JSON list of C-alpha atoms in Angstrom, two decimals:
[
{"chain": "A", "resi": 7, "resn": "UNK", "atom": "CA", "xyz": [71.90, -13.64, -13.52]},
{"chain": "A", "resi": 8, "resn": "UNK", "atom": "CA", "xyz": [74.35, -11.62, -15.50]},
{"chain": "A", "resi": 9, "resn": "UNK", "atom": "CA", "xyz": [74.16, -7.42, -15.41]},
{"chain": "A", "resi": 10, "resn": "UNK", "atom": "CA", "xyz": [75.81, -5.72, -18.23]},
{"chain": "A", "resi": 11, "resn": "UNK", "atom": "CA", "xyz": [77.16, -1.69, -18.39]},
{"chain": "A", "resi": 12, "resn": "UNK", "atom": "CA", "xyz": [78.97, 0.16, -20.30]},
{"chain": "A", "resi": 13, "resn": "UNK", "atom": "CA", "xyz": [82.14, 2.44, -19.76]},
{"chain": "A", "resi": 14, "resn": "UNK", "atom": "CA", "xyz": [82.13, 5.71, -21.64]},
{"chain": "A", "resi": 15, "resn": "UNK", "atom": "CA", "xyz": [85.72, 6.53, -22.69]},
{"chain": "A", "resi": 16, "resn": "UNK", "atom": "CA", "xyz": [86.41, 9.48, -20.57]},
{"chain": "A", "resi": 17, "resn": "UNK", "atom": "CA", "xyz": [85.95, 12.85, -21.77]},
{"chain": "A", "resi": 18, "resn": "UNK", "atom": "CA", "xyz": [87.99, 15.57, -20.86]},
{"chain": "A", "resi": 19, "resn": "UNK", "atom": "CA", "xyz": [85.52, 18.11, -22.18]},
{"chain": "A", "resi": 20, "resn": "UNK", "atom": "CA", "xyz": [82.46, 16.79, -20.43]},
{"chain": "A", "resi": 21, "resn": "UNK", "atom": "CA", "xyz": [81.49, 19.02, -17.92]},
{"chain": "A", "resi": 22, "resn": "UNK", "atom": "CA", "xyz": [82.21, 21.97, -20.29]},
{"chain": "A", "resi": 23, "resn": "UNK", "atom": "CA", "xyz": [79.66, 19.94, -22.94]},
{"chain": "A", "resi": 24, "resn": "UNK", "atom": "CA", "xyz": [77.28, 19.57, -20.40]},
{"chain": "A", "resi": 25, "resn": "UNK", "atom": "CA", "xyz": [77.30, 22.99, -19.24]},
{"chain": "A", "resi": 26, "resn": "UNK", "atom": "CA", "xyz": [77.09, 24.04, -23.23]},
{"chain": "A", "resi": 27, "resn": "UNK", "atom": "CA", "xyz": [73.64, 21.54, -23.38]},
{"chain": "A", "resi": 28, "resn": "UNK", "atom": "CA", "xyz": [72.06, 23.01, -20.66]},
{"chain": "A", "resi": 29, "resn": "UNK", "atom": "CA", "xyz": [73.04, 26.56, -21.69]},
{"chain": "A", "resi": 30, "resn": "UNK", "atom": "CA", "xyz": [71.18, 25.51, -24.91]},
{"chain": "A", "resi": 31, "resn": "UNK", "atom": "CA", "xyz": [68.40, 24.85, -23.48]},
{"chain": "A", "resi": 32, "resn": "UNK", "atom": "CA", "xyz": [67.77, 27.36, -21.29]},
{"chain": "A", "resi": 33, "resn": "UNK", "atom": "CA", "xyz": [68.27, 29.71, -24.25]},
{"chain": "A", "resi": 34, "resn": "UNK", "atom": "CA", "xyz": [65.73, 27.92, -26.03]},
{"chain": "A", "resi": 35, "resn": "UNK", "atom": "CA", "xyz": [62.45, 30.06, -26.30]},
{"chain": "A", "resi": 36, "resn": "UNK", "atom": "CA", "xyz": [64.67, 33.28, -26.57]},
{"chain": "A", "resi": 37, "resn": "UNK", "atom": "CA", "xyz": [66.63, 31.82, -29.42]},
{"chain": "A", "resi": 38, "resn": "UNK", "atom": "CA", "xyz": [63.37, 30.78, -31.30]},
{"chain": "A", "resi": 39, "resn": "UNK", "atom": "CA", "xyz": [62.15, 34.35, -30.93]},
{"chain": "A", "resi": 40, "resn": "UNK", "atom": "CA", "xyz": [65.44, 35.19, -32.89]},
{"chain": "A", "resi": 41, "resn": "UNK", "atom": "CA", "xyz": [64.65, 32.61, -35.70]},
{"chain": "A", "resi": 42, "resn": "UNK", "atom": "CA", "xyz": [66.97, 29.48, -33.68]},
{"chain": "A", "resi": 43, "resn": "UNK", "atom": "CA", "xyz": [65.79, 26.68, -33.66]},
{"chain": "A", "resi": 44, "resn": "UNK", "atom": "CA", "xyz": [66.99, 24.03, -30.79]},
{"chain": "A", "resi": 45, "resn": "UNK", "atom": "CA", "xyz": [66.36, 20.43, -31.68]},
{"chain": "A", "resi": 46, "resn": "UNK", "atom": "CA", "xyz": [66.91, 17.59, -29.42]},
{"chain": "A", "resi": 47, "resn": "UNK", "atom": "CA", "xyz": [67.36, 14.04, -31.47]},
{"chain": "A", "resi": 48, "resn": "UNK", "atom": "CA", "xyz": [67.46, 10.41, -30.48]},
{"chain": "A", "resi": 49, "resn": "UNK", "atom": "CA", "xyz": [67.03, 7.04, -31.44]},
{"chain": "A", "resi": 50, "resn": "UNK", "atom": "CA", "xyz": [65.05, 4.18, -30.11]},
{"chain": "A", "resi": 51, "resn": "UNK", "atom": "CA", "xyz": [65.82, 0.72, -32.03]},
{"chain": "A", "resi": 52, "resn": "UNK", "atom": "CA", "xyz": [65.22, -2.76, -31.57]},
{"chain": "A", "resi": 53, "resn": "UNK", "atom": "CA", "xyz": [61.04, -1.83, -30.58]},
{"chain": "A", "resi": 54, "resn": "UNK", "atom": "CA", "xyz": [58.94, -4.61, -31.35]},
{"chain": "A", "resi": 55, "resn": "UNK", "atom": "CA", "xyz": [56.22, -4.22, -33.53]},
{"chain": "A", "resi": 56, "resn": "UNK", "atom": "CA", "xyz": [53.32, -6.61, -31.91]},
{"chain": "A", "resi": 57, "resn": "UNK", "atom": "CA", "xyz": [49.87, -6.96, -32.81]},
{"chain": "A", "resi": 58, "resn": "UNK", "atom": "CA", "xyz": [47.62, -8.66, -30.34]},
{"chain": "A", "resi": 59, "resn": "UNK", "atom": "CA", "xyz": [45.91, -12.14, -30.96]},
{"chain": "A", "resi": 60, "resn": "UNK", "atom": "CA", "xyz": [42.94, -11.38, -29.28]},
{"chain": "A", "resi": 61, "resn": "UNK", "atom": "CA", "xyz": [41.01, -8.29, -28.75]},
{"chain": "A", "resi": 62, "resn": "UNK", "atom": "CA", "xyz": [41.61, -7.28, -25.28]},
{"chain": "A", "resi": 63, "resn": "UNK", "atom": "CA", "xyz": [38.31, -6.70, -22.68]},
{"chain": "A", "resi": 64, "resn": "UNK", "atom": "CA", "xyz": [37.90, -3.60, -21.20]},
{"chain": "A", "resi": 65, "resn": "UNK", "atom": "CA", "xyz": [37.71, -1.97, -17.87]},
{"chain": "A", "resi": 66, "resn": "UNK", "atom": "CA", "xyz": [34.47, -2.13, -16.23]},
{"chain": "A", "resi": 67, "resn": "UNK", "atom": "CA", "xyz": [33.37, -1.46, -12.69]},
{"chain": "A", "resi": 68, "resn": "UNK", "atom": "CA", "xyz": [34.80, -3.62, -10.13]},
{"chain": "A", "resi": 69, "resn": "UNK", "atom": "CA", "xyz": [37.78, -5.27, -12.79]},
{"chain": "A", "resi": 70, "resn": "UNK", "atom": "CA", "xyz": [40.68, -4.11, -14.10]},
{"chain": "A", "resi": 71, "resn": "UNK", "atom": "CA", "xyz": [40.98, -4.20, -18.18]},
{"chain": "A", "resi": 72, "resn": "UNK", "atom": "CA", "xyz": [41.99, -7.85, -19.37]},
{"chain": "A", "resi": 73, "resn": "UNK", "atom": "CA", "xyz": [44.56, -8.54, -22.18]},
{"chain": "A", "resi": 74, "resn": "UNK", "atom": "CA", "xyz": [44.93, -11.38, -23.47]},
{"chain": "A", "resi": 75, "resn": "UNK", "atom": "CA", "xyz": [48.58, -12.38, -23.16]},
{"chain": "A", "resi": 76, "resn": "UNK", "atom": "CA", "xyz": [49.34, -14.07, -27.24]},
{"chain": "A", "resi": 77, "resn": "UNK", "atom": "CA", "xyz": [50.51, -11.73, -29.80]},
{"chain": "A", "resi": 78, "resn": "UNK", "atom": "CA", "xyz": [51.88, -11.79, -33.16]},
{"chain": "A", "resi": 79, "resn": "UNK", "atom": "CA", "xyz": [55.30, -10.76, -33.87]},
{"chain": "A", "resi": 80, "resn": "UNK", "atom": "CA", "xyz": [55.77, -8.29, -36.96]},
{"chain": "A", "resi": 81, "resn": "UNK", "atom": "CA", "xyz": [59.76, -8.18, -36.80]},
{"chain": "A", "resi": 82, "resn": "UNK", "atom": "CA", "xyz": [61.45, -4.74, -34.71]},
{"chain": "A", "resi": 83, "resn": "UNK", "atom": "CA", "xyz": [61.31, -0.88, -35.76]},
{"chain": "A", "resi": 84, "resn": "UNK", "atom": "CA", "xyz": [64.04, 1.67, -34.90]},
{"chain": "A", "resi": 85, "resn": "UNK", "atom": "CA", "xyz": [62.68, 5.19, -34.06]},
{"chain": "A", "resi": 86, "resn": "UNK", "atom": "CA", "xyz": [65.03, 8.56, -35.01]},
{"chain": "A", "resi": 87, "resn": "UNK", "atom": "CA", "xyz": [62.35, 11.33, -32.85]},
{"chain": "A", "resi": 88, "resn": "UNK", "atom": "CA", "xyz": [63.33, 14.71, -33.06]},
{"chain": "A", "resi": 89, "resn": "UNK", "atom": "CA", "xyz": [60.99, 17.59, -30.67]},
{"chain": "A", "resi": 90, "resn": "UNK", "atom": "CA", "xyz": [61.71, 21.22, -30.46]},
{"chain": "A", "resi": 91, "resn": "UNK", "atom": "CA", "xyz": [63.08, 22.33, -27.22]},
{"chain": "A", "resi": 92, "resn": "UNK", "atom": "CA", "xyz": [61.59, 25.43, -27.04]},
{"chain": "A", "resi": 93, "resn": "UNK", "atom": "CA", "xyz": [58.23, 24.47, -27.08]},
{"chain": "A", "resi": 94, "resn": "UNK", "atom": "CA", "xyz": [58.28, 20.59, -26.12]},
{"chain": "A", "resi": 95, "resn": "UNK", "atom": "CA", "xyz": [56.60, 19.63, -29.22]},
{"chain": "A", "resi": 96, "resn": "UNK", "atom": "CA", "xyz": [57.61, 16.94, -31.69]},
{"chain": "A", "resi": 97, "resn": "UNK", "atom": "CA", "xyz": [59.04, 18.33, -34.91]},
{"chain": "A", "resi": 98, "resn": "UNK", "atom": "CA", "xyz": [60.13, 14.90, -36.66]},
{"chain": "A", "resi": 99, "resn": "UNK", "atom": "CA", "xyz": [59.39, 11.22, -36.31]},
{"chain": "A", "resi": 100, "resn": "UNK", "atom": "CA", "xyz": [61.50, 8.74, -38.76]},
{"chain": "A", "resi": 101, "resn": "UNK", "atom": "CA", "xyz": [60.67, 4.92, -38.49]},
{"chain": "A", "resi": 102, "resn": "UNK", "atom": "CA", "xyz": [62.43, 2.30, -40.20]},
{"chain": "A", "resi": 103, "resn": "UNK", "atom": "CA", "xyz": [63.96, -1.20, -40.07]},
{"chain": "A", "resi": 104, "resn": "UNK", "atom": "CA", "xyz": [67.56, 0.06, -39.46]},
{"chain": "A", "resi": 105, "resn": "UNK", "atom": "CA", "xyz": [69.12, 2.56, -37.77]},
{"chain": "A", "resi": 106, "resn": "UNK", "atom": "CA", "xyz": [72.43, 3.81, -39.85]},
{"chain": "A", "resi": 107, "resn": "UNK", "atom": "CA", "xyz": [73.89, 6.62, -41.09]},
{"chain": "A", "resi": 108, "resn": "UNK", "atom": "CA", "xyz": [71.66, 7.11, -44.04]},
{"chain": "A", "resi": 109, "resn": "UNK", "atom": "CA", "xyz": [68.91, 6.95, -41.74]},
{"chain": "A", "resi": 110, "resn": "UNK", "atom": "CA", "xyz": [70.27, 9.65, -39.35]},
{"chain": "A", "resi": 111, "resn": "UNK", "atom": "CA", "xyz": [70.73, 11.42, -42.36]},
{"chain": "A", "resi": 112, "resn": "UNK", "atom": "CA", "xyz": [67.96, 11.73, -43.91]},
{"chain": "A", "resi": 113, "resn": "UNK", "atom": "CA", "xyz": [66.25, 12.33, -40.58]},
{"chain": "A", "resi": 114, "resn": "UNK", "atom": "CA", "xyz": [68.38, 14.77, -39.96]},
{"chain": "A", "resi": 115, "resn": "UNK", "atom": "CA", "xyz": [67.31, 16.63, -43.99]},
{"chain": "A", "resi": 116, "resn": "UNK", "atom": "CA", "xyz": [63.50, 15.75, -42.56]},
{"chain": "A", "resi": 117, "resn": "UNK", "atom": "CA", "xyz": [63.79, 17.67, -39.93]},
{"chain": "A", "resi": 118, "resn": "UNK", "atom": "CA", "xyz": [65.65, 20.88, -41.08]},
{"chain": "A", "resi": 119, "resn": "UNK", "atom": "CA", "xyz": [63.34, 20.85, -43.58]},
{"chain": "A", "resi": 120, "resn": "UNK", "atom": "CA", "xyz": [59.85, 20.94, -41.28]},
{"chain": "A", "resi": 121, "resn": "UNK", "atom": "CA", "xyz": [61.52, 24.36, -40.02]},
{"chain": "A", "resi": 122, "resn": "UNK", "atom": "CA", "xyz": [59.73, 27.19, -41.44]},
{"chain": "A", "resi": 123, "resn": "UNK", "atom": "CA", "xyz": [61.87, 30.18, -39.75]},
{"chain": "A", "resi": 124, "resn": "UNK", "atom": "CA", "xyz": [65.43, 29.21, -38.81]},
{"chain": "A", "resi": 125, "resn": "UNK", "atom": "CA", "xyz": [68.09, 30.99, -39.63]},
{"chain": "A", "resi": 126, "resn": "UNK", "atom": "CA", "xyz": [70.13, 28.68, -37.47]},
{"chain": "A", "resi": 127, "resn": "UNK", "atom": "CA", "xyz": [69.19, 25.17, -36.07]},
{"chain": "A", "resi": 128, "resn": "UNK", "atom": "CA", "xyz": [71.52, 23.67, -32.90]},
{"chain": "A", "resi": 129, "resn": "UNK", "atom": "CA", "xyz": [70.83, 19.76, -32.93]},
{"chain": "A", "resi": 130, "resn": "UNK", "atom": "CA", "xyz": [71.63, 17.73, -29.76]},
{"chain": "A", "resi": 131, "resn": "UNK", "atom": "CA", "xyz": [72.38, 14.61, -29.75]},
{"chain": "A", "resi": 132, "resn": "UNK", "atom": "CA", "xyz": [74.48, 12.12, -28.23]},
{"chain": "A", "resi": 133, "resn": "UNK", "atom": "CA", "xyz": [77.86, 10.54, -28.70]},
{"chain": "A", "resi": 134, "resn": "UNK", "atom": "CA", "xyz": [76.39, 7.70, -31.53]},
{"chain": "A", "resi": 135, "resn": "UNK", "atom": "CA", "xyz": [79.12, 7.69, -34.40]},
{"chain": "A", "resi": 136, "resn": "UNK", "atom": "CA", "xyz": [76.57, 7.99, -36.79]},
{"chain": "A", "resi": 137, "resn": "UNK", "atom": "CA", "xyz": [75.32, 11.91, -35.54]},
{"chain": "A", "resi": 138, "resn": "UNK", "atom": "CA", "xyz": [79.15, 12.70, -36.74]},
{"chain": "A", "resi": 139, "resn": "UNK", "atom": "CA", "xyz": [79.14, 10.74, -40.13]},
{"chain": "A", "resi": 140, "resn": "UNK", "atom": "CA", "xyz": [80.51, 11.88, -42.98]},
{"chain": "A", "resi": 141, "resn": "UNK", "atom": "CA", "xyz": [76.97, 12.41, -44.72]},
{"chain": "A", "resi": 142, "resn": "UNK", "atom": "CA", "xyz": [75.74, 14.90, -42.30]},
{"chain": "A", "resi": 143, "resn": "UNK", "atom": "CA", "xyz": [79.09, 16.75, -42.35]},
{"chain": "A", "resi": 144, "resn": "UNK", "atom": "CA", "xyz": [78.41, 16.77, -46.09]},
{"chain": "A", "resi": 145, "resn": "UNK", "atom": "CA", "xyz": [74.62, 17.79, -45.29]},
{"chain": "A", "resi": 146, "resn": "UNK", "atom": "CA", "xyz": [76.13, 21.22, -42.99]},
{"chain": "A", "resi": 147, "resn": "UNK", "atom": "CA", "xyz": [78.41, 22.62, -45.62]},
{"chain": "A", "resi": 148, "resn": "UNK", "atom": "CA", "xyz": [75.87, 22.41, -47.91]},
{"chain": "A", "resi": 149, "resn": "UNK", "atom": "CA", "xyz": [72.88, 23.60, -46.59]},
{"chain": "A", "resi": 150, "resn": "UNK", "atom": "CA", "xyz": [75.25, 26.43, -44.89]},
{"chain": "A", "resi": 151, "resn": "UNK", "atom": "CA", "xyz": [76.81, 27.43, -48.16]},
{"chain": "A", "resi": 152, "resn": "UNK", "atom": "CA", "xyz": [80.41, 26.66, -46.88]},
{"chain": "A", "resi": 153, "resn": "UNK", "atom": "CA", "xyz": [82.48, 26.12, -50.20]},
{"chain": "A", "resi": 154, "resn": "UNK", "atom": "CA", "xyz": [85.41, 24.24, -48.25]},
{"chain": "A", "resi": 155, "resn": "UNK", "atom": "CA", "xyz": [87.48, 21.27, -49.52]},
{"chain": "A", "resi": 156, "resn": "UNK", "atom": "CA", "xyz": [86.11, 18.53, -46.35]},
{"chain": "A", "resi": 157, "resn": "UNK", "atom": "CA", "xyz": [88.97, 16.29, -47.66]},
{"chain": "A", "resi": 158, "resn": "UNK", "atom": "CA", "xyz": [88.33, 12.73, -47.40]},
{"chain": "A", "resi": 159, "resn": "UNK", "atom": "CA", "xyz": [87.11, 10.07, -44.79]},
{"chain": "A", "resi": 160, "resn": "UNK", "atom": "CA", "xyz": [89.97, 8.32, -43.20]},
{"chain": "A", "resi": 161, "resn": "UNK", "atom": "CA", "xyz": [92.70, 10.84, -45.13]},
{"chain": "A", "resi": 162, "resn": "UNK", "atom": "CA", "xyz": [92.61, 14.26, -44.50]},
{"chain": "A", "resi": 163, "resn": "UNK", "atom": "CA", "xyz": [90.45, 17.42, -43.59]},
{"chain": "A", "resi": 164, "resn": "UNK", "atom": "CA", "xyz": [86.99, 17.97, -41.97]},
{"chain": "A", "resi": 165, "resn": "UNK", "atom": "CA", "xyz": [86.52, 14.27, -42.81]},
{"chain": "A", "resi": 166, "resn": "UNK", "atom": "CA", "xyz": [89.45, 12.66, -42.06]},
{"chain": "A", "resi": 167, "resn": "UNK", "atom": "CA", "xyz": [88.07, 11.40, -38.18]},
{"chain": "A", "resi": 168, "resn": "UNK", "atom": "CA", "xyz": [85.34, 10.88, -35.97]},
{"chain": "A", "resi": 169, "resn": "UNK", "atom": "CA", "xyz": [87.65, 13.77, -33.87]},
{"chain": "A", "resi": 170, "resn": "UNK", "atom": "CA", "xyz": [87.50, 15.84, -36.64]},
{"chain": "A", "resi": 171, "resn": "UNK", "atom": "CA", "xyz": [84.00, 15.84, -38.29]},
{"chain": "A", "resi": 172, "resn": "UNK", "atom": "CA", "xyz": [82.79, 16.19, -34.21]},
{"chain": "A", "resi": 173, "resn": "UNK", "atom": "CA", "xyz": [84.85, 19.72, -34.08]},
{"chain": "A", "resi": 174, "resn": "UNK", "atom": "CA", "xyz": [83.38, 20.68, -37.45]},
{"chain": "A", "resi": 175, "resn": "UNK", "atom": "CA", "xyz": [79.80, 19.43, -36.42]},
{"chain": "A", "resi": 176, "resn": "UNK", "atom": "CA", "xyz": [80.05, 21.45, -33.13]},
{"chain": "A", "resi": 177, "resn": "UNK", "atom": "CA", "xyz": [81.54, 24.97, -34.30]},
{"chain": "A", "resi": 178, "resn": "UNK", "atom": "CA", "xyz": [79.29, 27.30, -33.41]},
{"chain": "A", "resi": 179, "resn": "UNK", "atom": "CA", "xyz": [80.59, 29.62, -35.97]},
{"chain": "A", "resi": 180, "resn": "UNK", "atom": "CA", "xyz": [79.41, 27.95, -38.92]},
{"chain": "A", "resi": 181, "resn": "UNK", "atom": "CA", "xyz": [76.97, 29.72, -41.74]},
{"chain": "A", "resi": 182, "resn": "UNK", "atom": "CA", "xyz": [76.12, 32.92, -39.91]},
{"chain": "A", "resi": 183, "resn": "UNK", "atom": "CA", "xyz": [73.14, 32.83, -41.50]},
{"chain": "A", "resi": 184, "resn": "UNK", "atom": "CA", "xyz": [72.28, 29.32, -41.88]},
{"chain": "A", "resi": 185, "resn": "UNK", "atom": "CA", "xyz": [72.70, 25.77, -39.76]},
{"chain": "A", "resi": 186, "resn": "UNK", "atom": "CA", "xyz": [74.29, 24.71, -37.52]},
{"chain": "A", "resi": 187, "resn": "UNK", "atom": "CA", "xyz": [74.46, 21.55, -36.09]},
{"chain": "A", "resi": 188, "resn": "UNK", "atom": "CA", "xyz": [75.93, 21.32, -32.48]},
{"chain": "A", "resi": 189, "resn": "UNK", "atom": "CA", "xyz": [76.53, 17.96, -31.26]},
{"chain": "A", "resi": 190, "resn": "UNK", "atom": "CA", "xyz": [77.55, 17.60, -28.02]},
{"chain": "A", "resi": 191, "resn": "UNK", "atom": "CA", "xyz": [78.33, 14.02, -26.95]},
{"chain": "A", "resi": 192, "resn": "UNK", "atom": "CA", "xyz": [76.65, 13.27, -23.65]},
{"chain": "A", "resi": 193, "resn": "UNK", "atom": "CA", "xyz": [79.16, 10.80, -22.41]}
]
């Protein structure tokens, strides 16, 4: 039997970050009162999308419901889910074959858009490289109105790194009056 695990790089800022989630959160229903929204996002990939052979039998006194054990394979589904903090609820499902940055992206646009009141939106997510791409940095500036030179991916500016785009992404003083999207890596 072989385990596997995985080593976070270590994060000098992490119990800051967590402290600045949980802050968040408790803020929650006081920020949506003051038209903030506080979005928690995540992915779930690789989910297989079975269909059972046989219909299964149900539950009746004295036995347990039956299933029958064959099933039919219809390839694996990656779920983005997004649900408002504030009240628990769901706010945006996305469900697709992949799970890239276009996807996040998009997502991302799906959600913000389902908002009917905020004049600012905090997004958590984790540390994924694709929640600090350079299409949702492109997304920020312009659904906040920021006319700013990002530079380029890999050269210079906002875009330049992961490092980079993260600091923009998590600046709370972005768009007074628009979005902002605060990701704060959980490890």
């Amino acid at each position: 039997m072989i385990r596997y695990w995985l080593t976070p790089a270590p994060d000098e800022r992490f119990d800051e970050k967590i402290v600045g989630i949980n802050r968040l959160y408790q803020q929650a229903q006081f920020l949506e009162q003051n038209g903030e929204a506080v979005i928690s996002t995540d992915e779930m990939t690789g989910v297989q999308a079975l269909e059972r052979k046989y219909p299964g039998l149900l539950m009746v006194p004295g036995k347990v419901e039956r299933r029958e054990f064959e099933y039919i394979r219809h390839g694996t589904l990656s779920f983005i889910v997004s649900f408002s903090v504030a009240n628990g609820l769901i706010s945006a499902v996305s469900c697709g074959s992949t799970r890239n940055e276009e996807d996040f992206a998009a997502h991302i646009q799906q959600t913000f858009e389902t908002l009917s009141f905020p004049n600012r939106c905090h997004f958590v997510a984790d540390n994924l490289n694709i929640h600090k791409s350079e299409s949702i940095v492109r997304y920020v500036a312009k659904i906040s109105s920021l006319s700013i030179d990002l530079g380029a991916k890999g050269k210079c500016g906002i875009l330049q790194s992961m490092k980079t785009r993260e600091e923009f992404l998590s600046d709370q003083l972005i768009g007074s009056s628009s979005t902002i999207r605060q990701n704060m890596p959980l490890g």
